[in-house]
CSV table of C-alpha atoms in Angstrom, one decimal:
chain,number,residue,atom,x,y,z
T,1,UNK,CA,61.9,277.0,198.7
T,2,UNK,CA,64.4,279.0,200.7
T,3,UNK,CA,66.8,281.3,198.8
T,4,UNK,CA,65.4,280.2,195.4
T,5,UNK,CA,65.9,283.7,194.1
T,6,UNK,CA,69.5,283.9,195.3
T,7,UNK,CA,70.5,280.5,193.9
T,8,UNK,CA,68.7,280.5,190.5
T,9,UNK,CA,67.8,284.1,189.9
T,10,UNK,CA,64.6,285.9,189.0
T,11,UNK,CA,64.3,284.2,185.6
T,12,UNK,CA,63.9,280.7,186.9
T,13,UNK,CA,61.6,281.8,189.7
T,14,UNK,CA,59.3,283.4,187.0
T,15,UNK,CA,59.5,280.2,184.9
T,16,UNK,CA,58.4,278.0,187.9
T,17,UNK,CA,55.6,280.4,188.7
T,18,UNK,CA,54.3,280.1,185.1
T,19,UNK,CA,53.7,276.3,185.5
T,20,UNK,CA,50.1,275.5,186.5
T,21,UNK,CA,49.4,271.8,187.3
T,22,UNK,CA,49.0,269.5,184.4
T,23,UNK,CA,49.0,272.2,181.7
T,24,UNK,CA,51.7,273.2,179.2
T,25,UNK,CA,54.8,275.0,180.5
T,26,UNK,CA,56.0,278.1,178.6
T,27,UNK,CA,59.8,278.2,178.5
T,28,UNK,CA,61.7,281.0,176.8
T,29,UNK,CA,65.3,280.2,175.9
T,30,UNK,CA,67.6,283.1,176.3
T,31,UNK,CA,71.3,283.2,175.6
T,32,UNK,CA,73.1,281.8,178.7
T,33,UNK,CA,75.1,285.1,179.1
T,34,UNK,CA,71.8,286.9,179.9
T,35,UNK,CA,70.6,284.3,182.4
T,36,UNK,CA,71.1,285.2,186.1
T,37,UNK,CA,71.9,281.7,187.3
T,38,UNK,CA,74.9,281.7,189.7
T,39,UNK,CA,76.7,278.5,188.8
T,40,UNK,CA,79.6,277.4,186.7
T,41,UNK,CA,78.8,278.7,183.2
T,42,UNK,CA,79.2,275.4,181.4
T,43,UNK,CA,77.3,273.4,184.0
T,44,UNK,CA,74.6,276.1,184.1
T,45,UNK,CA,74.2,276.0,180.3
T,46,UNK,CA,73.8,272.2,180.4
T,47,UNK,CA,71.2,272.4,183.2
T,48,UNK,CA,69.3,275.1,181.3
T,49,UNK,CA,69.3,273.1,178.1
T,50,UNK,CA,68.2,269.9,180.0
T,51,UNK,CA,65.4,271.9,181.7
T,52,UNK,CA,64.3,273.2,178.3
T,53,UNK,CA,64.3,269.7,176.8
T,54,UNK,CA,62.3,268.3,179.8
T,55,UNK,CA,59.7,271.1,179.5
T,56,UNK,CA,59.2,270.4,175.8
T,57,UNK,CA,58.9,266.7,176.4
T,58,UNK,CA,56.3,267.4,179.2
T,59,UNK,CA,54.4,269.6,176.8
T,60,UNK,CA,54.3,266.9,174.1
T,61,UNK,CA,53.1,264.3,176.7
T,62,UNK,CA,50.3,266.7,177.8
T,63,UNK,CA,49.3,267.5,174.2
T,64,UNK,CA,49.2,263.7,173.4
T,65,UNK,CA,46.6,263.3,176.3
T,66,UNK,CA,44.3,266.0,175.0
T,67,UNK,CA,44.5,265.5,171.3
T,68,UNK,CA,44.0,262.4,169.2
T,69,UNK,CA,45.0,264.3,166.0
T,70,UNK,CA,46.7,267.6,165.5
T,71,UNK,CA,48.3,269.4,162.6
T,72,UNK,CA,52.0,269.8,162.6
T,73,UNK,CA,51.6,273.5,162.2
T,74,UNK,CA,49.5,273.8,165.4
T,75,UNK,CA,51.9,271.5,167.3
T,76,UNK,CA,54.8,273.7,166.4
T,77,UNK,CA,52.8,276.8,167.5
T,78,UNK,CA,52.0,275.2,170.9
T,79,UNK,CA,55.6,274.1,171.5
T,80,UNK,CA,57.0,277.3,170.1
T,81,UNK,CA,59.6,275.4,168.1
T,82,UNK,CA,60.6,275.0,164.5
T,83,UNK,CA,58.9,272.1,162.5
T,84,UNK,CA,62.3,270.3,162.4
T,85,UNK,CA,62.8,270.6,166.2
T,86,UNK,CA,59.2,269.6,166.9
T,87,UNK,CA,59.6,266.4,164.7
T,88,UNK,CA,62.9,265.6,166.4
T,89,UNK,CA,61.5,265.8,169.9
T,90,UNK,CA,58.4,263.9,168.9
T,91,UNK,CA,60.4,261.2,167.3
T,92,UNK,CA,62.7,260.8,170.3
T,93,UNK,CA,59.6,260.3,172.6
T,94,UNK,CA,58.1,257.8,170.2
T,95,UNK,CA,61.4,255.8,170.0
T,96,UNK,CA,61.7,255.8,173.8
T,97,UNK,CA,58.2,254.5,174.1
T,98,UNK,CA,56.9,257.4,176.1
T,99,UNK,CA,54.1,258.2,173.7
T,100,UNK,CA,52.5,256.7,170.6
T,101,UNK,CA,52.4,259.0,167.6
T,102,UNK,CA,52.3,258.7,163.8
T,103,UNK,CA,53.3,261.6,161.6
T,104,UNK,CA,51.6,261.9,158.2
T,105,UNK,CA,54.1,264.3,156.5
T,106,UNK,CA,52.2,264.9,153.3
T,107,UNK,CA,49.1,265.9,155.2
T,108,UNK,CA,51.0,267.5,158.0
T,109,UNK,CA,49.0,265.6,160.7
T,110,UNK,CA,50.2,264.0,163.9
T,111,UNK,CA,48.0,261.2,165.2
T,112,UNK,CA,48.4,260.2,168.9
T,113,UNK,CA,45.8,257.4,168.9
T,114,UNK,CA,46.8,253.8,168.3
T,115,UNK,CA,45.1,252.0,165.4
T,116,UNK,CA,42.7,249.3,166.6
T,117,UNK,CA,43.1,245.8,165.3
T,118,UNK,CA,40.2,243.9,163.7
T,119,UNK,CA,39.4,241.9,166.9
T,120,UNK,CA,39.1,245.0,169.0
T,121,UNK,CA,36.8,246.7,166.4
T,122,UNK,CA,34.6,243.6,166.2
T,123,UNK,CA,34.4,243.2,170.0
T,124,UNK,CA,33.4,246.9,170.3
T,125,UNK,CA,30.8,246.5,167.6
T,126,UNK,CA,29.5,243.3,169.2
T,127,UNK,CA,29.2,245.0,172.6
T,128,UNK,CA,27.3,247.9,171.0
T,129,UNK,CA,25.0,245.6,169.2
T,130,UNK,CA,24.3,243.7,172.4
T,131,UNK,CA,23.3,246.9,174.2
T,132,UNK,CA,21.0,247.8,171.3
T,133,UNK,CA,19.3,244.5,171.4
T,134,UNK,CA,18.8,244.7,175.1
T,135,UNK,CA,17.1,248.1,174.7
T,136,UNK,CA,14.9,246.7,171.9
T,137,UNK,CA,13.9,243.8,174.2
T,138,UNK,CA,13.1,246.1,177.1
T,139,UNK,CA,11.1,248.4,174.9
T,140,UNK,CA,9.1,245.4,173.5
T,141,UNK,CA,8.4,244.2,177.0
T,142,UNK,CA,7.2,247.6,178.1
T,143,UNK,CA,4.9,248.0,175.1
T,144,UNK,CA,3.4,244.5,175.8
T,145,UNK,CA,2.9,245.4,179.4
T,146,UNK,CA,1.1,248.7,178.4
T,147,UNK,CA,-1.2,246.9,176.0
T,148,UNK,CA,-2.2,244.4,178.7
T,149,UNK,CA,-3.0,247.3,181.1
T,150,UNK,CA,-5.2,249.0,178.5
T,151,UNK,CA,-7.0,245.7,177.7
T,152,UNK,CA,-7.8,245.2,181.4
T,153,UNK,CA,-9.1,248.7,181.7
T,154,UNK,CA,-11.3,248.3,178.6
T,155,UNK,CA,-12.7,245.0,180.0
T,156,UNK,CA,-13.4,246.7,183.3
T,157,UNK,CA,-15.2,249.6,181.7
T,158,UNK,CA,-17.2,247.2,179.5
T,159,UNK,CA,-18.3,245.2,182.5
T,160,UNK,CA,-19.2,248.3,184.4
T,161,UNK,CA,-21.3,249.6,181.5
T,162,UNK,CA,-23.4,246.4,181.4
């Protein structure tokens, strides 16, 4: 991007360089007075906070893809936020329907996997049972075939010996 450094400063350029594909983005929040963004201070502050919010939301979405369960302590470490902020961002994403998550506060566990209903569990079990029975039938067929081959070989050796 032309003149990126002039428009947004070294800090934002370094932040963009730290993003690598689908992985988590690291975003340090600094007091706005220390930032080198060359725009109206109030507008710049709003943009910086919006960027920070979007980075955290992105990180939560990526974490929800890679984890089915994670401790709240580990999630706060990954997001580099306080437990209250982490829960707040997580709750807003759940309410908006962006992700599915359940928080077990006493255990300190966040679950990103939807609970399956009874029909889905029975259908999965039925499919697995069908695969197992097909394997048993195929194995029985192969054993029978092998027994027939050995019987024919014994008869042939018996006839040849006579």
